[in-house]
Structures are given as C-alpha cells and as structure tokens.
Coordinates of C-alpha atoms in Angstrom, one line a residue:
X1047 CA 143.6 251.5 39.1
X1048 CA 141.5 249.4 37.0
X1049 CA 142.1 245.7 37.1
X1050 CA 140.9 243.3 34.5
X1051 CA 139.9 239.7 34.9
X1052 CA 140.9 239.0 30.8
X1053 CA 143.8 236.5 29.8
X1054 CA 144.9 235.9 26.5
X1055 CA 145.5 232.9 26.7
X1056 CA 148.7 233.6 29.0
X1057 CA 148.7 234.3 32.5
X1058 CA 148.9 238.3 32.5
X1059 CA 147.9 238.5 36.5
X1060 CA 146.5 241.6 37.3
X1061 CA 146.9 244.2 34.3
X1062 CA 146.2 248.1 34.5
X1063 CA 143.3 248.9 31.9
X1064 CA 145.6 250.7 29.7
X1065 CA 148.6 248.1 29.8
X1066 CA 145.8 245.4 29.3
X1067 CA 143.9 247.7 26.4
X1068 CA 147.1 247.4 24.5
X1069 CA 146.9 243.6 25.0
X1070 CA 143.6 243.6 23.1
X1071 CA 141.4 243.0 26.3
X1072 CA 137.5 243.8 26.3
X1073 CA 136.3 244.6 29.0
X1074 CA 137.7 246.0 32.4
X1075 CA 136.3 245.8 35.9
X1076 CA 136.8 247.9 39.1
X1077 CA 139.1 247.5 41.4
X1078 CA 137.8 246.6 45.0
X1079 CA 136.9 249.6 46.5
X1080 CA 136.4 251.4 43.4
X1081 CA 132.4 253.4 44.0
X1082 CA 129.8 253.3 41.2
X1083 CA 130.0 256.9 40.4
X1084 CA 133.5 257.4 40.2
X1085 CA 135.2 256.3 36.8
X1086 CA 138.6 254.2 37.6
X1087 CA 139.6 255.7 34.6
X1088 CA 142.3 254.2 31.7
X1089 CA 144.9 255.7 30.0
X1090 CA 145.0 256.1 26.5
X1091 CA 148.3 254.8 24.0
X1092 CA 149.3 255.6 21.1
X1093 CA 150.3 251.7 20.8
X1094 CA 146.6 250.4 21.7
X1095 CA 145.0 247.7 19.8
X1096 CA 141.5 247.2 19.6
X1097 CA 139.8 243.9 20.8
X1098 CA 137.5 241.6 19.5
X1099 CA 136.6 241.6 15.7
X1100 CA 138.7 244.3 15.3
X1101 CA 141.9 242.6 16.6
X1102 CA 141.5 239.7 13.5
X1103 CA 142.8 240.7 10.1
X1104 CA 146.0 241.6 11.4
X1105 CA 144.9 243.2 13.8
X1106 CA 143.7 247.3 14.9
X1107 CA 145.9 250.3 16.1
X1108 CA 145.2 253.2 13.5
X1109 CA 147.7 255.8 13.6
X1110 CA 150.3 253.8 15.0
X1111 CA 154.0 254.6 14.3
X1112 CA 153.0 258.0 13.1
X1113 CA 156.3 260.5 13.9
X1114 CA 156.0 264.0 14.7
X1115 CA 155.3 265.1 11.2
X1116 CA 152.2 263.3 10.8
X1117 CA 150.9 264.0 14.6
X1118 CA 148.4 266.7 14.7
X1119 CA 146.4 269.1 17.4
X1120 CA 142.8 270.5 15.6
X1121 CA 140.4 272.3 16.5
X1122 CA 137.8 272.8 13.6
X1123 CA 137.4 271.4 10.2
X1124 CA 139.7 273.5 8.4
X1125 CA 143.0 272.1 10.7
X1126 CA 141.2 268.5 10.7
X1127 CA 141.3 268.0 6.9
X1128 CA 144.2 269.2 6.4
X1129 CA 145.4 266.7 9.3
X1130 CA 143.9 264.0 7.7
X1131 CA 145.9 265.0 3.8
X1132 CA 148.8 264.5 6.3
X1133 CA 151.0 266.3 3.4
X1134 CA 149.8 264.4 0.6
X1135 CA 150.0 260.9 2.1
X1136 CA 146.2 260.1 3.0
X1137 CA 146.9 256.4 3.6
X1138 CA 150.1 256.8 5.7
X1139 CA 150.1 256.6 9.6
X1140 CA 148.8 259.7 11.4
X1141 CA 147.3 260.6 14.3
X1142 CA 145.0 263.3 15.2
X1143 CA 144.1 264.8 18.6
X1144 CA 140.6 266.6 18.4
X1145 CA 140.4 269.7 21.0
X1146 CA 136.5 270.9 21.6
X1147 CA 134.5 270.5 18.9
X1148 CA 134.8 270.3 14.8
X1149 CA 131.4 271.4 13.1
X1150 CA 131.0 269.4 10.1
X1151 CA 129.5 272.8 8.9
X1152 CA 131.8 275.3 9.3
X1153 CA 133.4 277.0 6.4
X1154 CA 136.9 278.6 6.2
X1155 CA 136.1 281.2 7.1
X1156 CA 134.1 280.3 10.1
X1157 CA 130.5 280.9 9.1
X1158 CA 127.9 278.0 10.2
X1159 CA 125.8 277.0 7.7
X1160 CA 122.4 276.2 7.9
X1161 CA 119.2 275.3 5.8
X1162 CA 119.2 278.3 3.9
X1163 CA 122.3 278.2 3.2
X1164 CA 122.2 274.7 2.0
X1165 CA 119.1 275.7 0.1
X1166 CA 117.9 279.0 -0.3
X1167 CA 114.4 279.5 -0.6
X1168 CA 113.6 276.1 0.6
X1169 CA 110.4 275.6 3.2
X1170 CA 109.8 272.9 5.4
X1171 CA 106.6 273.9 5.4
X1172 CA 106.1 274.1 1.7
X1173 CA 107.3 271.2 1.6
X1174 CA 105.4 269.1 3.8
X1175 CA 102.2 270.9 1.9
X1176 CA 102.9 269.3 -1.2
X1177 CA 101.6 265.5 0.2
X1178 CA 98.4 264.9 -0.8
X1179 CA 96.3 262.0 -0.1
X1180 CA 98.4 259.5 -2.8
X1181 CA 102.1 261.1 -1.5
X1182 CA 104.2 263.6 -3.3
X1183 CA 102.6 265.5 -6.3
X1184 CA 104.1 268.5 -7.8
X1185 CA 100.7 269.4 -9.3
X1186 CA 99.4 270.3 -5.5
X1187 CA 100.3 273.9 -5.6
X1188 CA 102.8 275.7 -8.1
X1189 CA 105.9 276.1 -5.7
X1190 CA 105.9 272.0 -5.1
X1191 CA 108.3 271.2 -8.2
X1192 CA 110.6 274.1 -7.1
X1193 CA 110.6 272.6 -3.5
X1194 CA 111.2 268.9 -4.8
X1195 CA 114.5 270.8 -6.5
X1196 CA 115.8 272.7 -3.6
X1197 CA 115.2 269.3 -0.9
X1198 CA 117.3 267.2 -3.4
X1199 CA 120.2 270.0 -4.5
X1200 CA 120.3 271.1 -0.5
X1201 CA 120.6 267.5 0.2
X1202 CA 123.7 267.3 -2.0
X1203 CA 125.2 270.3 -0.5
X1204 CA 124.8 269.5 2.6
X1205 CA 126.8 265.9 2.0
X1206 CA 129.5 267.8 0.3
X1207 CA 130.1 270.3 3.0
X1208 CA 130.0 267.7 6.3
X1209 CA 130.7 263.9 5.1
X1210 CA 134.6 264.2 6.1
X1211 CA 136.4 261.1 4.8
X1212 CA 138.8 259.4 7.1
X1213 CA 141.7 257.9 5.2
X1214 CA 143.3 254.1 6.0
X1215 CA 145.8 254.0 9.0
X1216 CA 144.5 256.8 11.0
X1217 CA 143.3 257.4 15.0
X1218 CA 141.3 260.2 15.7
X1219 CA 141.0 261.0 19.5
X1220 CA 139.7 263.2 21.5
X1221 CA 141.9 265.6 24.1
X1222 CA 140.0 266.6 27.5
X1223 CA 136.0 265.2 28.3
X1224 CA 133.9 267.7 25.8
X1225 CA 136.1 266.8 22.3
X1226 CA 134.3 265.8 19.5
X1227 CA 132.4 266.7 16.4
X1228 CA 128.7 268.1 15.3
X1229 CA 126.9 268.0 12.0
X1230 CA 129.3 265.8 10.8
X1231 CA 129.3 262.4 9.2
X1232 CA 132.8 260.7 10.0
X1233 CA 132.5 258.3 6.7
X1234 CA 134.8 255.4 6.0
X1235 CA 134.7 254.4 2.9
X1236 CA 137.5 252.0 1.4
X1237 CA 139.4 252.6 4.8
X1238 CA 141.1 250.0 6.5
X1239 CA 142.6 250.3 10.3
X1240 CA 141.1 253.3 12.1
X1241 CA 140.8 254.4 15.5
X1242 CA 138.0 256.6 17.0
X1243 CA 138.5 257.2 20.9
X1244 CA 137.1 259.9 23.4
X1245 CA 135.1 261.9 21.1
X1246 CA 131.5 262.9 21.2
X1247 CA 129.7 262.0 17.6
X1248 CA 126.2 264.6 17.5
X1249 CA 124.6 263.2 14.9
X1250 CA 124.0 265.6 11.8
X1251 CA 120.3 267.1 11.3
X1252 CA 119.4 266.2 8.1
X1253 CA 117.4 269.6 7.3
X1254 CA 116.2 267.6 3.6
X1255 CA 114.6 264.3 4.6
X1256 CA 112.6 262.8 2.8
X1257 CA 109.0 261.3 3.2
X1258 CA 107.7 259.7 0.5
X1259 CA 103.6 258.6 0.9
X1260 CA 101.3 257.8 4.0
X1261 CA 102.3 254.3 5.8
X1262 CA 105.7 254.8 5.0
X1263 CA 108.6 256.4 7.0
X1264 CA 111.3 259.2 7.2
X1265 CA 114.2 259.0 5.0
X1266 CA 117.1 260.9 6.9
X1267 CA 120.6 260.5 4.8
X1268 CA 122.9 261.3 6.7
X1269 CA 124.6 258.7 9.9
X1270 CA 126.9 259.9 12.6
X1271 CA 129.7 257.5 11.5
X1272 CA 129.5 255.1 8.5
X1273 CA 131.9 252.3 7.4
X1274 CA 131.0 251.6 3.8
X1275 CA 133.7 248.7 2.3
X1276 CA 135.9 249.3 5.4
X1277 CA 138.2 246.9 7.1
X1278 CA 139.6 246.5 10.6
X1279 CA 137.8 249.5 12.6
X1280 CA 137.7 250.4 16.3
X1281 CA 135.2 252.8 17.8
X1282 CA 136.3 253.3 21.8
X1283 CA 135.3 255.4 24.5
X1284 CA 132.8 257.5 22.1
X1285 CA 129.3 259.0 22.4
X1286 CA 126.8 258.8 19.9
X1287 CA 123.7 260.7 20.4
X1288 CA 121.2 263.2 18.6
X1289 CA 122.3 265.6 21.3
X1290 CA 121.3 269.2 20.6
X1291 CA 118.2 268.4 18.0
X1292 CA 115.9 264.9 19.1
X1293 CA 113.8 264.1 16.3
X1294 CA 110.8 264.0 19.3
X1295 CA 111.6 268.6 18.8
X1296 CA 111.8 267.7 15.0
X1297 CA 108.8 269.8 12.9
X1298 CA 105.6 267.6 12.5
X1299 CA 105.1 265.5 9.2
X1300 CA 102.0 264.7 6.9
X1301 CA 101.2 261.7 9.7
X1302 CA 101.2 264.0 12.3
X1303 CA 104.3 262.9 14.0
X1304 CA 107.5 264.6 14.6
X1305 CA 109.5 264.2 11.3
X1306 CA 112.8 261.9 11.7
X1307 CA 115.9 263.8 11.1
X1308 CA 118.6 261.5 11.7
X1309 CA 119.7 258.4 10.0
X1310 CA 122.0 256.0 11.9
X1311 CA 124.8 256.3 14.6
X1312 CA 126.9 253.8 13.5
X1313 CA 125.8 252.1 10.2
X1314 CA 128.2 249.4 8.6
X1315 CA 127.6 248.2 5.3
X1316 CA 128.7 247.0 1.9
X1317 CA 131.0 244.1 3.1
X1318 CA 132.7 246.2 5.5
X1319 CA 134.5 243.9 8.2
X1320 CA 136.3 243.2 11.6
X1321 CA 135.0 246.0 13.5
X1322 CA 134.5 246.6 17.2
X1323 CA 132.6 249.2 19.1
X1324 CA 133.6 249.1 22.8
X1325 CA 133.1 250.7 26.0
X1326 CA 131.3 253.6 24.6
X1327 CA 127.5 255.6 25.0
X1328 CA 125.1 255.5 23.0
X1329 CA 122.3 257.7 23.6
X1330 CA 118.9 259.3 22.9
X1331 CA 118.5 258.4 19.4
X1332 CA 116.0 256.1 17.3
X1333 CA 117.8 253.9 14.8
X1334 CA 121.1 253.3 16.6
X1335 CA 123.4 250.6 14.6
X1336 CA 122.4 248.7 11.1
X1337 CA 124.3 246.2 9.3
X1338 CA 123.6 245.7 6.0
X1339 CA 121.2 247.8 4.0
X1340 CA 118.9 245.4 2.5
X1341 CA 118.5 241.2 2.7
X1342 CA 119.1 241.4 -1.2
X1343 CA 122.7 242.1 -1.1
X1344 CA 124.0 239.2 0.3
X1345 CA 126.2 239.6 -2.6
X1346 CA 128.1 242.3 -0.9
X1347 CA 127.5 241.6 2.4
X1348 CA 127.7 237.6 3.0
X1349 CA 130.9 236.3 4.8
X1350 CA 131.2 239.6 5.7
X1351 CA 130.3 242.3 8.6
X1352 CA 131.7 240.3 11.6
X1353 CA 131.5 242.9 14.3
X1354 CA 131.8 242.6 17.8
X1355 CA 129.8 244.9 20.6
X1356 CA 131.8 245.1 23.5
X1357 CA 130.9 246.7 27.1
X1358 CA 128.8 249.6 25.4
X1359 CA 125.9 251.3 27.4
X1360 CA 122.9 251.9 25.4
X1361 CA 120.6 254.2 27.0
X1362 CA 116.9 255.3 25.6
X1363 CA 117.4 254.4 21.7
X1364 CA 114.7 253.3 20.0
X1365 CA 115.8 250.4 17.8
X1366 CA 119.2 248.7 16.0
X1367 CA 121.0 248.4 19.1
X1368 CA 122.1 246.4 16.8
X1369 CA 120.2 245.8 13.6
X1370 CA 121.9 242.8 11.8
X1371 CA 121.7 240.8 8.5
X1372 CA 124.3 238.3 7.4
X1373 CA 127.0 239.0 9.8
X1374 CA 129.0 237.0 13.0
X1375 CA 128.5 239.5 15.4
X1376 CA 129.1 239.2 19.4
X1377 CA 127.4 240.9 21.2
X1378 CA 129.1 241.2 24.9
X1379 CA 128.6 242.8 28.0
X1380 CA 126.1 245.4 26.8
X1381 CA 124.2 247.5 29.1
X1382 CA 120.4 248.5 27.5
X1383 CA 118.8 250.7 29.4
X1384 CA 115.0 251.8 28.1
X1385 CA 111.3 253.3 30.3
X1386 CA 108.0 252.7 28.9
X1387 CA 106.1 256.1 27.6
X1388 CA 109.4 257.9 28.4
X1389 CA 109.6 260.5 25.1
X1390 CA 113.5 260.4 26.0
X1391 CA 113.5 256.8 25.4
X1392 CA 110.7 255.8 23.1
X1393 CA 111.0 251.9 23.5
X1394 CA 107.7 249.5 23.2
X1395 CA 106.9 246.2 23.3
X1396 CA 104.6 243.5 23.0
X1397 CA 102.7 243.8 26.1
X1398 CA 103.2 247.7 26.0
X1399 CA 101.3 248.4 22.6
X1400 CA 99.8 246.0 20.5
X1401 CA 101.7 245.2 17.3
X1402 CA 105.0 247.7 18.9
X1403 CA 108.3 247.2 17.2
X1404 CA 110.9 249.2 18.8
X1405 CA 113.5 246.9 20.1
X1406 CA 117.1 246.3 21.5
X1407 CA 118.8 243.7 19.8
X1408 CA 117.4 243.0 16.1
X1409 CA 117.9 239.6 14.2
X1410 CA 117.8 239.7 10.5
X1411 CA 118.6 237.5 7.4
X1412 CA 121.0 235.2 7.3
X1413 CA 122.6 236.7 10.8
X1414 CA 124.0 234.5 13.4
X1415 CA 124.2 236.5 16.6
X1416 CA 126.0 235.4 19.7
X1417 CA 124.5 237.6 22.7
X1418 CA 126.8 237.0 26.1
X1419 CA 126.1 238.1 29.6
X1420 CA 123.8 241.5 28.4
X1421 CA 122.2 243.3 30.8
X1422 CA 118.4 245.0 29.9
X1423 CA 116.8 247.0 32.3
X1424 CA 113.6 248.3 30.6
X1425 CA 111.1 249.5 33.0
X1426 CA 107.6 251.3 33.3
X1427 CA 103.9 250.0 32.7
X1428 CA 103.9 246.7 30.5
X1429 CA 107.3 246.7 30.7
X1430 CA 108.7 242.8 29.1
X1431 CA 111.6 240.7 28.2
X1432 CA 110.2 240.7 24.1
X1433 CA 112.0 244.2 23.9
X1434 CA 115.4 242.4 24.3
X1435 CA 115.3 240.7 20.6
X1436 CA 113.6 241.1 17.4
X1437 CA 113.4 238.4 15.0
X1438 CA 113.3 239.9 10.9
X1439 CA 114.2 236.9 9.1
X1440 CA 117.0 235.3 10.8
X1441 CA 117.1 231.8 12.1
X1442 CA 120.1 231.4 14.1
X1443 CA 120.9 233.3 17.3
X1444 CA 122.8 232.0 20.7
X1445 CA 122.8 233.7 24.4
X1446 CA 124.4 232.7 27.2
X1447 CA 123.7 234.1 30.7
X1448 CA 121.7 237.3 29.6
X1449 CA 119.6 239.5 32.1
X1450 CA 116.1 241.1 32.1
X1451 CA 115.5 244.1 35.1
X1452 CA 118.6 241.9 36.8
X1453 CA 117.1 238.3 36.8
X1454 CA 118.2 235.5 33.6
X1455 CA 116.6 235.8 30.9
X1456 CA 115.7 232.9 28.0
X1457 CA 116.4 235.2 25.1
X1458 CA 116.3 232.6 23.1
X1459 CA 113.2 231.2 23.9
X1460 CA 111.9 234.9 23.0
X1461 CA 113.5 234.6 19.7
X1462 CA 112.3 231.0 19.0
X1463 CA 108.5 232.2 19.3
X1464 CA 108.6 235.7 17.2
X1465 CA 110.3 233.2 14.3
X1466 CA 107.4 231.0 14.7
X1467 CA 105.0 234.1 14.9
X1468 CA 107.1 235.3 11.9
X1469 CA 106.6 232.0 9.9
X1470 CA 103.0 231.8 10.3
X1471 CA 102.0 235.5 8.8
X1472 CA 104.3 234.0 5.7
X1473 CA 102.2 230.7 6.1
X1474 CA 99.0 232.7 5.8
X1475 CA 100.4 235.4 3.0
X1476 CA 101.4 232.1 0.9
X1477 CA 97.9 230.2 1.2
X1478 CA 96.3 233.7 0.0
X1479 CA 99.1 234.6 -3.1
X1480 CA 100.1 231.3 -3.8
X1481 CA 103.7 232.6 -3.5
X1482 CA 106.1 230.0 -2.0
X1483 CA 107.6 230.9 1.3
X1484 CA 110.7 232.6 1.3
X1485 CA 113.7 230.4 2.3
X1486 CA 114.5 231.5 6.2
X1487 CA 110.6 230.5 7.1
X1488 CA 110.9 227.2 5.9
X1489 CA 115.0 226.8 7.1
X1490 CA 113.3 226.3 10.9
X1491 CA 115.0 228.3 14.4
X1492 CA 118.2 227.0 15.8
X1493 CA 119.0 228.4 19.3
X1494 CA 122.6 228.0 17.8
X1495 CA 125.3 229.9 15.8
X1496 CA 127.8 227.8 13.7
X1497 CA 131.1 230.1 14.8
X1498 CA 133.1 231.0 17.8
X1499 CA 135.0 234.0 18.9
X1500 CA 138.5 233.5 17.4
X1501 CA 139.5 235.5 19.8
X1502 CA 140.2 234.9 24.0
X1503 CA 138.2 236.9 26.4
X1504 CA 136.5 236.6 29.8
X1505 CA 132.8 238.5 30.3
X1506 CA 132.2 240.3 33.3
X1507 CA 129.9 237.9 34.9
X1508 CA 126.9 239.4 37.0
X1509 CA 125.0 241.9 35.7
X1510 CA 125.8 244.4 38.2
X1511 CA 129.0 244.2 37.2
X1512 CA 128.1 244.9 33.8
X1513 CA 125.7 248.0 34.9
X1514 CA 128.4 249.5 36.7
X1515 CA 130.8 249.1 33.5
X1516 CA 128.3 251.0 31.7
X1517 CA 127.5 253.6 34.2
X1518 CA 131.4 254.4 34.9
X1519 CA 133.8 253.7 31.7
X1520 CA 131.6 254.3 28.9
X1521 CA 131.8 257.6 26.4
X1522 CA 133.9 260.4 25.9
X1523 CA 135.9 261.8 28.7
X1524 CA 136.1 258.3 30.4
X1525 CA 139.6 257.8 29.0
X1526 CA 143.0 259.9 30.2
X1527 CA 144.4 260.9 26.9
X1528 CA 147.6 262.6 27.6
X1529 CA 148.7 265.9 25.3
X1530 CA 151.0 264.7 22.5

C-alpha cells in the first residue's frame, strides 16, 4: 500500500493513501519496493476531503452524506442529468458514479450530433473564404453573411446541447479506468463543494471557432471544465486532454496554420475560489489552465482565485500550465513534461525560436505564485530552463527547490529577467507614446509572495520522487473506486 510522508500537524505515522486522502493529505509516495510502472493504487471514499485550497472555506467532500435516494449509476447524458436534478433538489447531496463514457452530444434518443446538425448548411470552408486581406467581410462573396449566421446560431446550439451544469454539493466519479465524458463542458457556475474523481475530460471540438483578422488568434468557446463564480472545488485523479481531435489534425486557417478548436481544460474565473487540482493528467493540449479572463477585472477576480496545483503530471501542453492573474496559487509537486519540435508537445522557448512564447508556468497581473519542489523535464535541440515561467505582468513569484532535466533550477532568477525584459519594451513604448507606464512595470520584481499555505503539508522532496508520482498515480483509472 501507499504510504505518505504528510502530517497534519499531528502525528498520523504511516497512513494508507485512502485513510490519509480523507485526512486532507497532498501528495502520496510509494512504498519501498513499490516499481515505477506499477501504480500502488488508493482507494476511493465517499467521506474524502480534498487538500489544499480546497480544504479552506469549510472545507471539500461533494456528495457527502448522500443516502441511497440520491446515489446514482449513469451511463450517458440522459441518466446523468437526471442524476444531477436528484428529484428536484439540485443543491442537495448526491453522488454520481459515471460508467464508460457520457457524450455531451448525445440526444435522447441516442443520435450524435455533429456540425451539421448544429448548423445545417454551414462550411468550414466557406467560411474560412470569407477573410480577406483586412479580416471578416461579408461583401467577399454572397454566401459570407449567411455563413457569419450559421457559425454564431451553431455556436449557440452547440452550448445548449453539451454545457451540462453541475449543481452545489455534488461528486461525480468515475467507475472502472475508461469512465468519463466527450464533447462535454462540465460547467460550474454558482456551484460550491464539488468533487470530480477518476474520469476522463475529452475536451469538446468547438466545430464554430472563430478567427477574427490576420495577427490575431483562434477563438474556441468551449473548455473541458469551467468554474465560473464557484467555491470549494476538487478535481482528483482526472484526465484532461484533446484526445480524439488535436488541433495540430484541426482544418488549416487563413494563416495557414491548423485552426485551434479547443478552448481550455480547466478555466477558473469570475472570483471563483478554494480549488484544488491534484494528482491528475493533463495531456496533449495547447492552452491547459487560465485564471482570470482579463487583467481588467480585478474587480471580480482580486482576493479571489486561490487555487492550489497539487502532484499533477503535465505532459506535452502548450501553455497555462497554469496561466494566472490575481490569485494565491501553490503550485506543488508538479511534473512538466515537454520535447522541442515534437508536434505532440508543441512547447518553445527562448533559445529554441526567437521571440517563442509557449510556456509552463505563466505569471500574470497582480498574481503571487508560490512554485514548490516542480519537476520540468523539457528536452530536444535548444531545449532551456526559460520554458519553466512566463512573466505577463506579474511582479511577485516564490520557488523553493524546483528542477530543470533533474538538476535545481533558479526559477526565480528566470522570472526576475523576463520582468526586466518586460519593463524595458514598456520603457521604450512610453518614450515613443508618451503614455505613462502601467503600474506593475514601475511596482519593481520581488522574488517573494506576501502569503503562506494555511494549510499543513510535506512535498515530496527529490524530483524523482516527484517523476514517479506523476508517472504512476496520476489520471483516471489510478484510483480503486468501489461499486456503490
């Protein structure tokens, strides 16, 4: 059995995984004796509560206390949202066991729908004919105003048909290693405690995305899972990944690149708060994990979004692993895995290709970001530690004990110099416009944040350790869920 090296602030001794789960602990480590390739394994409980920002607030456990009546087995939408009515009372505990896999697209009566059935008559194509040298005009040819119509009414059908809401005091987990849902957006929105364990999350292909002019980028709508003005959420033991349709298969745009048909994974927003996303996989994908839409809602957002990142293996995505603005977010015994000029894992940086910006870890405005003990092994020609961080507007960020291809790393250091690279093309901008500069260039870097964990934990310490968490407990079908 798994053994964990994690004290409360009490002397536990040695704890199962599932006994010590249940105690709110973060991260496990094998047993002596326990191989690389073979998963200890943890057993999940309906009694579980989630660790880090998730256990604040009161604390995490979903579902919880749900009797009989309100404990469900389903096995496509149809038996899912009827599950999650739970007879009328949304808000009250239930929990729901997922056997293979939901479509978000499925109707009652079992069809799958598709484009065309989203949007009949519209053409990709068409579509993408339509951008002249200025972007969209409908004067281009006489279909392009009818094209413009069908992308935005598909676009709505489409959200109607696979958003499915998850209610307050609910877990949703996965039976068996291939549960789990595709072309689905699991949306939270005004939720507060929910559980998501075992499951696979396929992102949703957004068929409709939008590009608007040259120089810009794809608009996809649609995430994997989204907390929108949510509270107290735990994501556990799931994988996130584009899984059946990569945007690098995705139909060519007007800049002669393969068009980007998925949004985020994980996207929290809109003063959602005390969240944790442990011990799962998250895979093949471009813009992974975003907090905060924009630095011009700190409004909604500030004193918000404190999310922790606990023992999660991200392997070949392409950016946001995490993206943050405004929040306290811990960032602990990750694994980041990336190869140069892999089209599976499409990372870059500055030695790679001049001007790159794909990245791991990404610092925006008004973030303060404590990284512990991550691991990043990114690898092929060019191959350098500047992948590990991004700096967009943020001037606050702390690491202890990190690793680059196994050896420490001075993330902060790395951080330091692309805020002073970032203040000096302000410094430039300004003596041309005449504009002041903005308040972060002038606020200066600290290798600091002003907060501690308010929680106990112990990291895994050496980053095999933390490689072999990754490579053995992380995702769906690492966790023993017993049939209700």
């Amino acid at each position: 059995m798994t053994q964990l090296r994690r004290q409360l602030g009490t002397a536990f001794g040695a704890l199962t995984l599932a006994a010590a789960t249940a105690a709110g602990t973060l991260v496990a480590v094998p047993a002596a004796g326990a191989t690389p390739d073979a998963a200890p394994g943890s057993t999940f409980s309906t009694t579980d509560r989630a660790p880090g920002w998730a256990s604040q607030n009161g604390g995490t456990d979903g579902g919880a206390g749900a009797d009989a009546g309100s404990t469900y087995v389903v096995t496509d939408r149809q038996e899912l949202l009827a599950a999650l009515d739970n007879g009328g009372a949304r808000d009250e505990p239930k929990i729901v066991y997922v056997t293979g896999t939901i479509h978000g697209n499925e109707t009652d009566d079992g069809r799958l729908l598709g484009e065309q059935d989203f949007a009949p008559g519209y053409d990709f194509d068409k579509f993408l004919s339509c951008f002249g040298p200025e972007g969209w005009s409908d004067a281009l040819h006489d279909y392009c105003g009818d094209q413009r119509r069908l992308r935005v009414n598909g676009s709505r059908a489409m959200k109607s048909q696979t958003e499915l809401k998850i209610p307050s005091n609910t877990t949703i987990v996965g039976l068996g290693d291939d549960a789990g849902f595709d072309q689905a957006t699991l949306m939270l929105h005004l939720a507060h405690d929910v559980v998501i364990r075992n499951v696979t999350v396929e992102a949703p292909v957004d068929w409709f995305t939008w590009w608007d002019q040259p120089g810009s980028t794809w608009d996809a709508r649609f995430d994997a899972v989204s907390a929108v003005t949510s509270t107290n959420i735990w994501v556990d033991h799931v994988t996130l990944t584009d899984g059946k349709y990569p945007d690098r298969d995705a139909p060519l745009g007007p800049d002669g690149e393969p068009a980007n048909r998925h949004d985020g994974l994980f996207d929290i927003e809109d003063g959602s708060d005390f969240i944790t996303v442990s011990n799962s996989l998250v895979t093949d994908h471009d813009k992974a994990m975003m907090l905060a839409s924009g630095d011009e809602h700190g409004d909604k957002e500030r004193g918000h979004l404190n999310v922790s990142y606990i023992g999660n293996f991200f392997d070949g995505v392409g950016q946001r692993s995490p993206r943050v603005r405004f929040g306290q977010v811990h960032v602990l015994n990750n694994y980041f895995l990336g190869r140069v000029n892999d089209p599976e894992s499409p990372m870059t940086s500055a030695a790679a290709v001049e001007g790159g910006y794909d990245y791991f870890i990404g610092l925006g405005y008004e973030s303060q970001v404590l990284s512990e003990r991550n691991s990043f092994d990114y690898t092929g020609p060019g191959a350098d530690a500047t992948v590990a961080v991004s700096v967009w507007n943020a001037t606050r960020f702390a690491d202890e004990g990190s690793w680059f291809k196994q050896r420490p790393v001075d993330l902060e250091a790395i951080a330091a110099d692309q805020y002073a690279e970032r203040v000096a093309e302000e410094e430039a901008a300004s003596a041309e416009t005449g504009e002041p500069l903005p308040d972060w260039a002038t606020a200066g870097f600290t290798p600091t944040v002003d907060w501690t964990p308010p929680y106990g934990y112990e990291p895994l310490r050496t980053a095999a350790e933390v490689e072999r968490h990754a490579r053995t407990e992380t995702g769906a079908g690492r966790l023993s869920v017993p049939a209700p």
